[in-house]
Amino acid sequence: GAGGGDTEGGPDVSLDALMDKAAGKSSAPGGAPKAKKAAAATQKEKVDLVTYVFGKPGELERDLNRMGSSRRRFTTINLAALAFALAANFLGTTSFLLSLLPGLDGLYLLPAEFTQFYPVKGWKRYKGEGAFEFRYPVEWLQDQAIVLANQRGQEDAAMQTIRKGKRKAPGTIPSVAFGPRGGDGKENVSVVRSTLRKGFTLGMLGEPTEAAQKLLNNAIAPKGSGKEATLLEATKELRGEAEVYQFEYTVKLPTGVVLHNVCACVVRDETLYTLTVLAPEELWPENAERLRQVASSFRLV
């Protein structure tokens, strides 16, 4: 009858479907979401380090050809750059590589002169007169006054030889000294050489303790000098082919200043080489280890 609500046989359209259609949503089955497609399209390709640097096979040659170069020339230039960087110790590269060796082996791998440019683990190495060597802290500088004095001494000796036909045997001569930049000379290391009578040996002075006491009483703090010397330790050690006497002592100066010293002595060919490293007593505790290392490194070569 009229007014009946029967919809049987008509289109089966639900309210939800109409709302989806109005919102513009697609109900097609199997369609991938647009967001997932965009993500897949923009995903970066994963490459290893070699490919990242040199590109895929053939890319490096193609790029070099475009620049008018070749793989051989590219390799040669980069090897030359690497060699230059190592030679110049660029950013400390060479020193770092040498420091990878055990202990201080890297310091003795190169000639002593090269360690002026390639310090290793905070140390440089000095080789003097082709006779002795020792290491010293990298921040210490060579005393130029001694360098100039030695040059003048050599010139004077040459002139004396020319004029008189003979050369007077030198006595005690400073060879070299190093110390902190701007220091007052109370912290330093120095080497002096002394001419001895023929046949002299350290053993003639007795055992290390006896020899050290003679040195203190007769040379370091003799009577009437106003100095007071106290022996702390005396030892001897075979370093290479030569026996070295090493003494540690303090000296109180007339001014009241106390200096802490370590002295190492060795003889070759009637020449006594003596290294002395020292510092004010108040600075000794914080510097003792490295200053003792300076003395312990002293040897003939």
mmCIF file of N, CA and C in Angstrom, residues 7-18:
data_model
loop_
_atom_site.group_PDB
_atom_site.id
_atom_site.type_symbol
_atom_site.label_atom_id
_atom_site.label_comp_id
_atom_site.label_asym_id
_atom_site.label_seq_id
_atom_site.Cartn_x
_atom_site.Cartn_y
_atom_site.Cartn_z
ATOM 1 N N THR A 7 12.047 -2.012 1.091
ATOM 2 C CA THR A 7 13.090 -1.670 0.095
ATOM 3 C C THR A 7 13.634 -2.904 -0.561
ATOM 4 N N GLU A 8 13.006 -3.987 -0.433
ATOM 5 C CA GLU A 8 13.484 -5.231 -1.012
ATOM 6 C C GLU A 8 13.584 -5.104 -2.516
ATOM 7 N N GLY A 9 14.690 -5.544 -3.110
ATOM 8 C CA GLY A 9 14.895 -5.469 -4.544
ATOM 9 C C GLY A 9 15.605 -4.211 -4.965
ATOM 10 N N GLY A 10 15.771 -3.196 -4.046
ATOM 11 C CA GLY A 10 16.455 -1.936 -4.374
ATOM 12 C C GLY A 10 17.961 -2.043 -4.123
ATOM 13 N N PRO A 11 18.723 -1.017 -4.460
ATOM 14 C CA PRO A 11 20.194 -1.000 -4.266
ATOM 15 C C PRO A 11 20.564 -1.072 -2.788
ATOM 16 N N ASP A 12 21.556 -1.977 -2.478
ATOM 17 C CA ASP A 12 21.959 -2.168 -1.083
ATOM 18 C C ASP A 12 23.079 -1.179 -0.745
ATOM 19 N N VAL A 13 22.726 0.032 -0.382
ATOM 20 C CA VAL A 13 23.697 1.094 -0.092
ATOM 21 C C VAL A 13 23.573 1.484 1.361
ATOM 22 N N SER A 14 24.675 1.314 2.116
ATOM 23 C CA SER A 14 24.629 1.649 3.546
ATOM 24 C C SER A 14 24.995 3.101 3.758
ATOM 25 N N LEU A 15 24.717 3.575 4.946
ATOM 26 C CA LEU A 15 25.037 4.962 5.298
ATOM 27 C C LEU A 15 26.551 5.189 5.334
ATOM 28 N N ASP A 16 27.322 4.196 5.802
ATOM 29 C CA ASP A 16 28.796 4.327 5.871
ATOM 30 C C ASP A 16 29.398 4.454 4.490
ATOM 31 N N ALA A 17 28.838 3.681 3.544
ATOM 32 C CA ALA A 17 29.370 3.728 2.185
ATOM 33 C C ALA A 17 29.144 5.081 1.561
ATOM 34 N N LEU A 18 27.985 5.657 1.807
ATOM 35 C CA LEU A 18 27.686 6.981 1.269
ATOM 36 C C LEU A 18 28.609 8.036 1.846
#
